[in-house]
Coordinates of C-alpha atoms in Angstrom, one line a residue:
Chain A
M1 CA 26.3 62.8 89.1
S2 CA 29.4 63.2 91.2
F3 CA 32.9 63.8 89.9
A4 CA 34.5 63.1 93.2
I5 CA 37.0 60.3 93.0
S6 CA 36.6 57.5 95.5
M7 CA 37.3 54.0 94.6
G8 CA 36.2 51.0 96.5
G9 CA 38.0 47.6 96.4
F10 CA 36.3 46.0 93.5
V11 CA 36.3 49.0 91.2
A12 CA 40.1 49.4 91.9
I13 CA 40.7 45.7 91.1
Y14 CA 38.7 46.1 87.8
L15 CA 40.8 49.1 87.0
F16 CA 44.0 47.2 87.8
M17 CA 42.9 44.3 85.7
V18 CA 42.0 46.3 82.6
T19 CA 45.2 48.4 82.9
A20 CA 47.4 45.3 83.3
F21 CA 45.8 43.8 80.2
A22 CA 46.5 47.0 78.3
G23 CA 50.1 47.1 79.4
W24 CA 50.5 43.5 78.3
V25 CA 49.0 44.1 74.9
I26 CA 51.0 47.3 74.3
I27 CA 54.3 45.6 74.9
G28 CA 53.2 42.4 73.2
G29 CA 54.5 43.1 69.6
V30 CA 57.6 45.1 70.5
P31 CA 60.7 44.1 68.6
A32 CA 63.9 43.2 70.5
I33 CA 65.6 46.3 69.1
L34 CA 63.3 48.5 71.3
H35 CA 63.7 46.5 74.5
T36 CA 66.1 48.9 76.2
P37 CA 64.4 52.2 75.2
L38 CA 61.1 50.7 76.2
M39 CA 62.3 49.6 79.6
S40 CA 63.6 53.1 80.0
G41 CA 60.3 54.6 78.7
S42 CA 58.2 52.6 81.1
N43 CA 60.6 53.6 83.8
F44 CA 59.8 57.2 83.0
V45 CA 56.0 56.5 83.1
H46 CA 56.1 55.2 86.7
G47 CA 57.8 58.5 87.6
I48 CA 54.1 59.7 87.9
V49 CA 54.7 58.7 91.5
V50 CA 56.1 62.2 92.0
V51 CA 52.5 63.5 91.9
G52 CA 51.7 61.3 94.9
G53 CA 54.9 62.6 96.6
I54 CA 53.8 66.2 96.1
F55 CA 50.3 65.4 97.5
T56 CA 51.9 63.7 100.5
L57 CA 54.3 66.5 101.2
L58 CA 51.6 69.2 100.9
N59 CA 49.6 67.3 103.5
A60 CA 52.5 66.8 105.8
S61 CA 51.9 68.1 109.3
S62 CA 55.0 67.1 111.3
G63 CA 58.8 67.5 110.8
A64 CA 59.2 63.7 110.1
E65 CA 56.4 63.7 107.5
Q66 CA 57.9 66.8 105.8
A67 CA 61.3 65.1 105.7
I68 CA 60.0 61.8 104.3
G69 CA 57.7 63.7 101.9
F70 CA 60.6 65.8 100.7
V71 CA 62.6 62.6 100.0
A72 CA 59.5 61.2 98.1
V73 CA 59.3 64.3 95.8
L74 CA 63.1 64.4 95.4
L75 CA 63.3 60.7 94.3
G76 CA 60.2 61.0 92.2
A77 CA 61.5 64.0 90.4
G78 CA 64.7 62.2 89.8
N79 CA 62.8 59.3 88.3
V80 CA 60.9 61.6 86.0
A81 CA 63.7 63.8 84.8
G82 CA 66.3 61.1 84.5
G83 CA 63.9 58.7 82.9
F84 CA 62.9 61.3 80.3
T85 CA 66.3 62.4 79.3
V86 CA 67.8 58.9 79.0
T87 CA 64.8 57.6 77.0
Q88 CA 64.7 60.7 74.8
R89 CA 68.4 60.4 74.0
M90 CA 68.1 56.7 73.1
L91 CA 65.1 57.2 70.9
A92 CA 66.7 60.2 69.2
M93 CA 69.3 57.8 67.8
F94 CA 66.6 55.6 66.3
Q95 CA 65.3 58.7 64.5
T96 CA 68.7 59.3 62.8
S97 CA 69.0 55.6 61.8
G98 CA 65.5 55.8 60.5
H99 CA 66.8 58.3 58.0
A100 CA 69.8 56.0 57.4
G101 CA 67.3 53.2 56.6
A102 CA 65.5 55.6 54.2
H103 CA 68.8 56.3 52.4
H104 CA 69.4 52.6 52.1
A105 CA 65.9 52.0 50.8
Q106 CA 66.4 54.7 48.2
Q107 CA 69.6 53.0 47.0
H108 CA 67.4 50.0 46.3
K109 CA 64.8 52.2 44.6
R110 CA 62.2 51.0 47.1
A111 CA 61.6 54.3 48.8
K112 CA 58.3 56.0 48.4
G113 CA 59.1 59.2 50.3
A114 CA 58.3 59.1 53.9
K115 CA 56.5 55.8 53.6
G116 CA 59.7 54.2 52.3
A117 CA 61.4 55.2 55.5
A118 CA 58.6 53.8 57.6
S119 CA 58.7 50.4 55.8
A120 CA 62.4 50.2 56.1
V121 CA 62.2 50.8 59.8
V122 CA 59.2 48.5 60.5
K123 CA 60.9 45.6 58.9
P124 CA 62.3 44.0 62.1
I125 CA 58.8 43.5 63.4
A126 CA 57.5 41.8 60.3
R127 CA 60.5 39.5 60.4
K128 CA 60.0 38.7 64.0
K129 CA 56.4 37.6 63.5
A130 CA 57.2 35.5 60.4
Chain B
M1 CA 30.0 65.6 98.8
M2 CA 30.5 68.7 96.6
I3 CA 33.6 68.6 94.4
T4 CA 35.8 71.7 94.6
L5 CA 37.1 73.5 91.6
S6 CA 40.6 72.5 92.3
Q7 CA 39.6 68.8 92.5
L8 CA 37.8 69.1 89.2
L9 CA 40.8 70.7 87.7
I10 CA 43.3 68.1 89.0
G11 CA 40.9 65.3 88.1
S12 CA 40.6 66.5 84.5
V13 CA 44.3 67.1 84.0
D14 CA 45.2 63.7 85.5
L15 CA 42.7 62.1 83.2
V16 CA 44.4 63.6 80.2
A17 CA 47.8 62.9 81.6
A18 CA 47.0 59.2 82.2
F19 CA 45.8 59.0 78.6
L20 CA 49.0 60.7 77.3
L21 CA 51.2 58.4 79.3
M22 CA 49.4 55.3 78.0
F23 CA 49.4 56.6 74.5
G24 CA 53.0 57.6 74.7
L25 CA 54.0 54.1 75.9
W26 CA 52.0 52.6 73.0
R27 CA 53.9 54.8 70.5
M28 CA 57.2 53.9 72.1
A29 CA 56.5 50.2 71.3
S30 CA 57.1 50.8 67.6
P31 CA 60.3 52.0 66.0
V32 CA 58.6 54.5 63.7
T33 CA 56.6 56.3 66.4
A34 CA 58.9 55.8 69.4
P35 CA 60.7 59.2 69.3
S36 CA 57.4 61.0 69.5
G37 CA 56.1 58.6 72.1
I38 CA 58.4 59.8 74.8
L39 CA 57.5 63.4 74.0
V40 CA 53.8 62.7 74.2
A41 CA 54.3 61.0 77.6
G42 CA 56.5 63.9 78.7
V43 CA 53.7 66.4 78.0
G44 CA 51.3 64.3 80.1
M45 CA 53.8 64.0 82.9
A46 CA 54.5 67.8 83.0
A47 CA 50.8 68.6 83.1
A48 CA 50.2 66.2 85.9
V49 CA 53.1 67.6 88.0
L50 CA 52.0 71.2 87.5
A51 CA 48.4 70.4 88.2
S52 CA 49.4 68.6 91.5
F53 CA 50.1 72.0 93.0
F54 CA 46.4 72.7 93.0
Y55 CA 46.3 70.2 95.9
V56 CA 47.1 73.2 98.1
F57 CA 43.4 74.2 98.0
D58 CA 42.3 71.0 99.5
I59 CA 44.8 70.0 102.2
E60 CA 44.1 68.5 105.5
A61 CA 43.3 70.9 108.4
A62 CA 46.4 69.7 110.3
A63 CA 48.7 70.6 107.5
K64 CA 47.3 74.2 107.0
P65 CA 49.9 75.9 109.3
Y66 CA 52.8 74.3 107.4
L67 CA 51.4 75.1 103.9
M68 CA 53.9 77.8 102.8
L69 CA 56.9 75.7 104.1
N70 CA 55.5 72.6 102.4
I71 CA 55.0 74.3 99.1
G72 CA 58.6 75.6 99.3
L73 CA 59.9 72.1 100.2
A74 CA 58.0 70.6 97.3
A75 CA 59.3 73.1 94.8
A76 CA 62.9 72.7 96.1
A77 CA 62.7 68.9 96.0
L78 CA 61.3 69.0 92.4
L79 CA 64.0 71.4 91.2
L80 CA 66.8 69.7 93.1
G81 CA 65.9 66.1 92.2
G82 CA 64.7 66.9 88.7
G83 CA 67.7 69.1 88.0
L84 CA 70.3 66.7 89.2
A85 CA 68.7 63.7 87.4
W86 CA 68.3 65.8 84.2
W87 CA 71.9 66.8 84.3
G88 CA 73.0 63.2 85.0
G89 CA 70.8 61.8 82.3
R90 CA 72.2 64.3 79.7
K91 CA 75.8 63.6 80.7
V92 CA 75.7 59.8 81.0
A93 CA 77.5 57.8 78.2
I94 CA 75.3 55.6 76.0
T95 CA 77.2 52.6 77.4
A96 CA 76.3 53.5 81.0
M97 CA 72.6 53.8 80.2
P98 CA 71.6 50.4 81.8
Q99 CA 73.1 51.6 85.1
A100 CA 71.2 55.0 84.7
V101 CA 67.9 53.2 84.1
A102 CA 68.5 51.1 87.2
L103 CA 69.3 54.2 89.3
F104 CA 66.3 56.2 88.1
N105 CA 64.1 53.2 88.6
G106 CA 65.3 52.8 92.1
M107 CA 64.4 56.4 92.8
G108 CA 60.8 55.7 91.7
G109 CA 60.7 52.7 94.1
G110 CA 62.1 54.8 96.9
A111 CA 59.5 57.5 96.2
A112 CA 56.7 54.9 96.4
G113 CA 58.2 53.6 99.6
S114 CA 58.4 57.1 101.1
I115 CA 54.8 57.8 100.3
A116 CA 53.8 54.6 102.1
A117 CA 56.0 55.6 105.0
V118 CA 54.2 58.9 105.5
E119 CA 50.8 57.1 105.3
L120 CA 51.9 54.5 107.8
F121 CA 53.7 56.8 110.3
G122 CA 50.9 59.3 110.1
G123 CA 48.2 56.6 110.7
R124 CA 46.4 57.8 107.6
T125 CA 45.2 54.4 106.5
H126 CA 41.7 53.3 107.3
G127 CA 40.7 49.7 107.5
A128 CA 42.5 46.4 106.8
A129 CA 42.4 46.6 103.0
Q130 CA 44.1 50.0 102.9
I131 CA 46.9 49.2 105.3
I132 CA 47.5 45.9 103.6
V133 CA 47.8 47.6 100.2
T134 CA 50.0 50.3 101.7
L135 CA 52.3 47.8 103.3
L136 CA 52.5 45.7 100.1
G137 CA 53.4 48.8 98.1
A138 CA 56.0 49.8 100.8
L139 CA 57.5 46.3 100.7
I140 CA 57.7 46.2 96.9
G141 CA 58.9 49.8 96.5
S142 CA 61.6 49.4 99.2
V143 CA 62.9 46.1 97.6
S144 CA 63.0 47.8 94.2
F145 CA 64.8 50.8 95.8
S146 CA 67.6 49.0 97.5
G147 CA 67.8 46.2 94.9
S148 CA 68.1 48.7 92.0
I149 CA 70.9 50.5 93.8
I150 CA 72.8 47.2 94.1
A151 CA 72.1 46.5 90.4
W152 CA 73.4 50.0 89.5
A153 CA 76.6 49.3 91.6
K154 CA 77.1 46.0 89.9
L155 CA 76.7 47.4 86.4
D156 CA 78.9 50.3 87.2
S157 CA 81.6 47.8 88.4
L158 CA 81.6 49.2 91.9
L159 CA 80.6 45.7 93.0
K160 CA 82.7 43.2 91.1
K161 CA 81.7 39.7 92.1
P162 CA 78.4 38.2 92.8
L163 CA 78.1 37.2 96.4
H164 CA 78.0 33.4 96.9
V165 CA 77.4 32.2 100.4
P166 CA 76.1 28.7 100.9
G167 CA 72.5 28.8 102.1
L168 CA 72.0 32.4 101.2
Q169 CA 68.9 31.7 99.2
V170 CA 67.3 30.0 102.2
F171 CA 68.4 32.9 104.4
N172 CA 66.9 35.4 102.0
G173 CA 63.6 33.4 102.0
L174 CA 63.6 33.8 105.8
V175 CA 64.2 37.5 105.6
L176 CA 61.3 37.9 103.2
L177 CA 59.1 35.9 105.4
L178 CA 60.2 38.1 108.3
A179 CA 59.2 41.2 106.4
I180 CA 55.8 39.7 105.6
L181 CA 55.3 38.7 109.2
A182 CA 56.3 42.2 110.4
G183 CA 53.7 43.6 108.0
A184 CA 51.1 41.1 109.0
Y185 CA 51.7 42.0 112.7
L186 CA 51.2 45.7 111.8
V187 CA 47.9 44.9 110.2
V188 CA 46.8 43.0 113.3
V189 CA 47.9 45.8 115.6
D190 CA 46.2 48.4 113.4
T191 CA 42.8 46.7 112.9
A192 CA 42.2 44.4 115.9
G193 CA 43.4 47.0 118.4
V194 CA 45.9 44.6 120.0
A195 CA 48.5 46.3 122.2
P196 CA 51.8 46.1 120.2
L197 CA 54.9 44.6 121.7
L198 CA 56.9 47.7 120.5
P199 CA 55.7 51.2 119.8
K200 CA 54.1 51.4 116.4
P201 CA 56.6 53.7 114.8
E202 CA 59.4 51.4 115.8
L203 CA 57.5 48.4 114.3
I204 CA 57.1 50.4 111.0
E205 CA 60.9 51.2 111.0
I206 CA 61.7 47.6 111.5
F207 CA 59.4 46.6 108.7
F208 CA 61.1 49.1 106.3
A209 CA 64.6 48.0 107.4
I210 CA 63.9 44.4 106.7
A211 CA 62.4 45.2 103.3
L212 CA 65.4 47.3 102.3
V213 CA 67.8 44.6 103.5
Y214 CA 65.9 42.0 101.5
G215 CA 66.3 44.1 98.4
I216 CA 70.0 44.1 98.9
L217 CA 70.3 40.4 99.7
M218 CA 68.2 39.3 96.8
T219 CA 70.3 41.2 94.3
L220 CA 73.8 40.5 95.6
P221 CA 74.0 36.8 94.5
I222 CA 72.8 37.6 90.9
G223 CA 75.5 37.6 88.3
G224 CA 76.1 40.5 86.0
A225 CA 74.9 38.6 82.9
D226 CA 71.5 38.4 84.4
M227 CA 71.3 42.0 85.4
P228 CA 69.1 43.1 82.5
V229 CA 66.4 40.8 83.6
V230 CA 66.8 41.9 87.2
I231 CA 66.5 45.6 86.2
S232 CA 63.4 44.7 84.3
V233 CA 61.9 42.9 87.3
F234 CA 62.6 45.9 89.5
N235 CA 61.1 48.2 86.9
A236 CA 57.9 46.1 87.0
F237 CA 58.2 46.2 90.9
T238 CA 58.3 49.9 91.0
G239 CA 55.3 50.2 88.6
L240 CA 53.4 47.8 90.9
A241 CA 54.3 49.8 94.0
V242 CA 53.3 53.1 92.4
G243 CA 50.0 51.5 91.3
L244 CA 49.3 50.3 94.9
E245 CA 50.2 53.6 96.5
G246 CA 48.0 55.3 93.9
F247 CA 45.1 53.2 95.3
V248 CA 46.0 54.3 98.8
L249 CA 46.1 58.0 97.8
Q250 CA 42.9 57.4 95.7
N251 CA 44.7 58.8 92.6
P252 CA 43.7 56.9 89.4
A253 CA 46.5 58.4 87.3
L254 CA 49.0 56.7 89.6
M255 CA 47.0 53.5 89.6
I256 CA 46.9 53.4 85.8
A257 CA 50.4 54.4 85.1
G258 CA 51.8 52.2 87.8
M259 CA 49.9 49.1 86.8
L260 CA 50.6 49.7 83.2
V261 CA 54.3 49.6 83.9
G262 CA 53.9 46.7 86.2
A263 CA 52.3 44.6 83.5
A264 CA 54.5 45.9 80.7
G265 CA 57.6 45.3 82.8
L266 CA 56.5 41.8 83.6
L267 CA 56.1 40.9 79.9
L268 CA 59.4 42.6 79.0
T269 CA 61.1 40.5 81.8
L270 CA 59.6 37.3 80.4
L271 CA 60.6 38.2 76.8
M272 CA 64.2 38.8 78.0
A273 CA 64.3 35.7 80.1
R274 CA 63.0 33.6 77.1
A275 CA 65.7 35.1 74.9
M276 CA 68.3 33.8 77.4
N277 CA 66.5 30.5 77.8
R278 CA 66.4 30.9 81.5
S279 CA 63.4 31.0 83.8
V280 CA 62.9 34.2 85.8
A281 CA 62.6 32.2 89.0
K282 CA 66.0 30.6 88.3
I283 CA 67.6 34.0 87.7
L284 CA 66.2 35.5 90.9
F285 CA 66.5 32.6 93.2
A286 CA 69.4 30.4 92.0
S287 CA 73.0 31.2 91.9
F288 CA 74.7 31.8 88.6
G289 CA 78.3 31.9 87.6
P290 CA 81.4 30.8 89.5
G291 CA 79.6 30.1 92.7
T292 CA 78.5 26.8 91.4
K293 CA 81.8 25.0 91.5
R294 CA 82.3 22.6 88.6
K295 CA 85.0 21.2 86.6
Q296 CA 85.1 22.5 83.1
G297 CA 86.1 20.0 80.5
A298 CA 89.7 20.2 79.3
I299 CA 89.9 22.6 76.4
K300 CA 91.7 21.5 73.3
G301 CA 93.7 23.8 71.1
S302 CA 95.4 27.1 71.9
L303 CA 94.9 30.8 71.7
K304 CA 96.3 32.1 68.4
P305 CA 97.0 35.8 68.4
V306 CA 97.1 37.8 65.1
Q307 CA 97.7 41.4 64.3
A308 CA 94.6 43.6 63.7
S309 CA 96.0 44.7 60.3
D310 CA 96.2 41.1 59.1
A311 CA 92.6 40.4 60.3
G312 CA 91.4 43.6 58.5
I313 CA 93.1 42.6 55.2
F314 CA 91.8 39.1 55.4
M315 CA 88.3 40.4 55.7
R316 CA 88.8 42.8 52.9
Y317 CA 89.2 39.8 50.6
A318 CA 86.4 37.8 52.1
K319 CA 83.0 37.5 50.4
S320 CA 80.9 37.7 53.5
V321 CA 81.5 38.9 57.1
I322 CA 79.2 38.6 60.0
I323 CA 80.0 40.9 63.0
V324 CA 79.0 39.9 66.5
P325 CA 79.2 43.0 68.7
G326 CA 79.2 42.8 72.5
Y327 CA 79.7 44.8 75.6
G328 CA 83.4 45.3 74.9
L329 CA 82.5 47.4 71.8
A330 CA 80.3 49.5 74.0
V331 CA 83.0 50.0 76.6
S332 CA 85.5 51.2 74.1
Q333 CA 83.0 53.4 72.3
G334 CA 84.2 51.8 69.1
Q335 CA 80.8 51.7 67.3
G336 CA 81.6 54.6 65.0
K337 CA 85.1 53.3 64.1
L338 CA 83.7 49.8 63.5
Y339 CA 81.1 51.2 61.1
D340 CA 84.0 53.1 59.3
F341 CA 85.7 49.8 58.8
V342 CA 82.5 48.2 57.7
K343 CA 81.9 50.9 55.0
L344 CA 85.4 50.2 53.7
L345 CA 84.6 46.5 53.4
Q346 CA 81.3 47.3 51.7
A347 CA 83.1 49.5 49.2
A348 CA 85.3 46.6 48.4
G349 CA 82.2 44.4 47.7
V350 CA 82.2 42.4 50.9
S351 CA 78.7 41.5 52.2
V352 CA 78.6 42.6 55.9
K353 CA 75.9 41.9 58.4
F354 CA 75.6 42.5 62.1
A355 CA 74.3 39.7 64.3
I356 CA 72.7 40.8 67.5
H357 CA 72.2 38.4 70.4
P358 CA 69.1 39.3 72.4
V359 CA 71.1 39.8 75.6
A360 CA 74.3 41.2 74.0
G361 CA 75.6 44.0 76.2
R362 CA 74.2 44.7 79.6
M363 CA 70.6 45.2 78.5
P364 CA 68.4 43.7 75.7
G365 CA 68.6 45.9 72.7
Q366 CA 71.6 47.8 73.9
M367 CA 73.6 46.8 70.9
D368 CA 70.8 48.0 68.6
V369 CA 71.0 51.4 70.3
L370 CA 74.7 51.5 70.0
L371 CA 74.8 50.7 66.3
A372 CA 72.0 53.1 65.7
E373 CA 74.1 55.8 67.4
A374 CA 76.9 55.0 64.9
G375 CA 74.5 55.4 62.0
V376 CA 74.4 51.7 60.9
P377 CA 71.2 51.2 58.8
Y378 CA 68.6 48.8 60.2
D379 CA 68.7 46.4 57.4
L380 CA 72.3 45.5 58.2
I381 CA 71.3 44.5 61.7
E382 CA 69.9 41.0 62.1
Q383 CA 68.5 39.3 65.2
L384 CA 69.6 35.9 66.3
A385 CA 66.8 33.8 64.9
D386 CA 67.1 35.4 61.5
I387 CA 70.9 35.2 61.0
N388 CA 72.1 32.1 62.8
D389 CA 71.8 29.8 59.8
A390 CA 74.0 32.3 57.8
F391 CA 77.1 31.7 59.9
K392 CA 78.0 28.4 58.2
D393 CA 78.1 30.1 54.8
A394 CA 80.0 33.1 56.1
D395 CA 83.8 33.5 55.4
V396 CA 84.4 35.4 58.6
A397 CA 82.7 35.8 61.9
L398 CA 84.1 38.9 63.6
V399 CA 83.4 38.8 67.4
I400 CA 84.0 42.2 69.0
G401 CA 83.9 42.3 72.7
A402 CA 81.3 39.5 73.0
N403 CA 82.0 36.3 74.9
D404 CA 79.2 34.3 76.5
V405 CA 76.8 34.9 73.6
V406 CA 79.1 33.0 71.3
N407 CA 80.2 30.2 73.7
P408 CA 79.5 26.9 72.0
E409 CA 79.5 25.2 75.4
A410 CA 75.9 26.5 75.8
R411 CA 74.9 23.9 73.1
T412 CA 76.7 20.9 74.3
D413 CA 77.9 21.0 78.0
K414 CA 75.0 20.2 80.3
T415 CA 77.0 21.3 83.3
S416 CA 77.7 24.8 82.0
P417 CA 75.9 27.6 83.7
I418 CA 74.8 28.9 80.4
F419 CA 73.7 25.6 79.0
G420 CA 70.6 25.9 76.9
M421 CA 71.0 29.6 76.2
P422 CA 70.6 30.2 72.4
I423 CA 73.9 31.4 71.1
L424 CA 75.2 32.9 67.9
D425 CA 76.9 30.2 65.9
A426 CA 80.1 32.2 65.2
D427 CA 82.1 28.9 65.6
Q428 CA 80.5 27.6 62.4
A429 CA 81.9 30.4 60.1
K430 CA 85.0 29.4 58.1
K431 CA 87.1 31.7 60.1
C432 CA 86.5 33.5 63.3
Y433 CA 88.3 36.6 64.6
V434 CA 87.8 37.5 68.2
V435 CA 88.6 41.1 69.3
K436 CA 89.3 41.1 73.0
R437 CA 91.2 43.1 75.6
G438 CA 92.7 40.1 77.2
D439 CA 92.3 36.4 78.0
G440 CA 89.6 37.2 80.6
K441 CA 86.5 35.2 81.0
G442 CA 83.1 36.5 80.1
Y443 CA 80.5 37.9 82.5
A444 CA 79.4 34.4 83.3
G445 CA 82.9 33.7 84.5
I446 CA 83.5 30.7 82.2
V447 CA 86.2 29.9 79.7
N448 CA 85.0 30.0 76.1
P449 CA 86.2 27.0 73.9
L450 CA 85.5 29.0 70.8
F451 CA 88.6 31.1 71.4
Y452 CA 90.7 27.8 71.3
A453 CA 89.1 26.4 68.2
D454 CA 91.3 25.7 65.2
N455 CA 89.7 28.4 63.0
T456 CA 89.6 31.1 65.6
F457 CA 92.2 33.8 65.9
M458 CA 92.5 36.3 68.7
V459 CA 93.0 40.0 68.0
Y460 CA 94.1 41.6 71.3
G461 CA 93.4 45.2 72.1
D462 CA 90.7 47.8 72.8
A463 CA 87.8 47.3 70.3
A464 CA 88.0 50.9 69.1
A465 CA 91.8 50.8 68.5
V466 CA 91.5 47.5 66.7
C467 CA 88.8 48.9 64.4
V468 CA 91.1 51.8 63.6
S469 CA 94.0 49.6 62.8
M470 CA 91.9 47.3 60.6
A471 CA 90.5 50.2 58.7
E472 CA 94.0 51.7 58.2
A473 CA 95.3 48.4 56.9
V474 CA 92.5 48.1 54.4
R475 CA 92.9 51.7 53.3
G476 CA 96.6 51.0 52.8
L477 CA 95.7 48.5 50.1
G478 CA 94.5 51.3 47.9
A479 CA 91.3 51.9 45.9
P480 CA 88.7 49.1 46.3
A481 CA 88.1 48.9 42.6
A482 CA 91.6 47.4 42.2
A483 CA 90.5 43.9 43.5
A484 CA 87.7 41.4 43.6

């Protein structure tokens, strides 16, 4: 059994197909309230391109290749770092309003500890599907 | 072929990283788990980036003499690009986040394009399939790069007006065709061994130049109101380009993460376009806004300005108020002050709800983020479909810095560029206050008849300042228990 990664055309297409389906399903039930953070989050995820940039730069064997490889890593790193901070800042706000939702739920004597907070927060999804 | 230890290490770490990225994105799709989702994805990303330095043990023979320099360059690029973006991402205002996302997304597209450039210039592709995939990734990545930068400039108000030149769409189509032809010619030259008309590096340069120009040209005519959809399209583009380059580099982590974002971004785009009742094709390939010259029907009525304090006091004695926030609120950073005012109303027994249009602001969900920042509880925030029927029973609709999303023309006027877009029925409330900085038109560049309606009153001023005045006026009335 070989662990070496080499992927022919059809295997790659199968991988693309399954992954595309997974991406579609993952986003499928998302409430509108998360559209912006999710766009930002998926923006962060494709920052993985920086790994390809590093691979390319390490294998560069001419000045031109080094220059372009440098740009690839520079831009990829920007995608990763910027995508992470922006997404994290946006989602941190949802965390605080999750607590606000819990307070509200407690006022209505619906809260059951941490689960109360969860149910208050999840409500938009339930409404959307109804 | 024996696998080396470093390959095994990179392979295992990338496998875990790919799982964490996928799992993180899944957690980000639900409000409860979202904050931890980005952390999970972040751990996966950090592991993959660190592990990628193990590539030094398996580099090509030709690159060996440059190894130390290349490692230094990679570390410098990581620190410089990562550091600058980290600092920028920390510093950027919540209102400017759509631009920031556009910019960082463009960087990803540029990185994918650069990787493709190295592969192409270095002649590293083998066979027709590989060069076609490389070129496709290069085209999509480059378009995403230059297009995202234009989108960023538009959202940042560096570029004010959408460009409207007759026949531009046809011209753009020809430019795209040219890029595809240049790519096809490169494939033929590469695989059939035909002697090229120009040296190959120059052909590749021309191919990239056309692709970059196409990205600019396709984004320039698109109006600002459609920018969220455009950013989402480019986000999916970058994902796709990353996935394709991942195939070229034979890196499954890139393939999975890229394709995941490609599919997720496509669905997000469709969801947003559906919320605006516009087809994605129309947004990308048809002009929107003032370019399509049309005569707007004569508007009856007049603009009736009132003082912020009067509006505030009126709402204090209303039974129910529905607030429609828009981009103007975000610009003035008035969300906290608005919530202060809302708390005063609630203390006086007024029922207050926030009505969020799916595309309010410059990005779907931007208003939700903004109100969340101010600490407004979720259950006060209602989406369009859930609250629209409540407007006709509401005493007051308070429109703050929103315009096109409450334009009744979208219901009735077939010639309107926003015809068919679902709107919030603020005009059906008994009274409507509109907080605006001036008489300007909305992003779609059209006059809003709601502002001239008999029951609509205009409160001119910066949204934050108006909220402060309204709150002061209500406080001036004394303790809430005194009335109602």
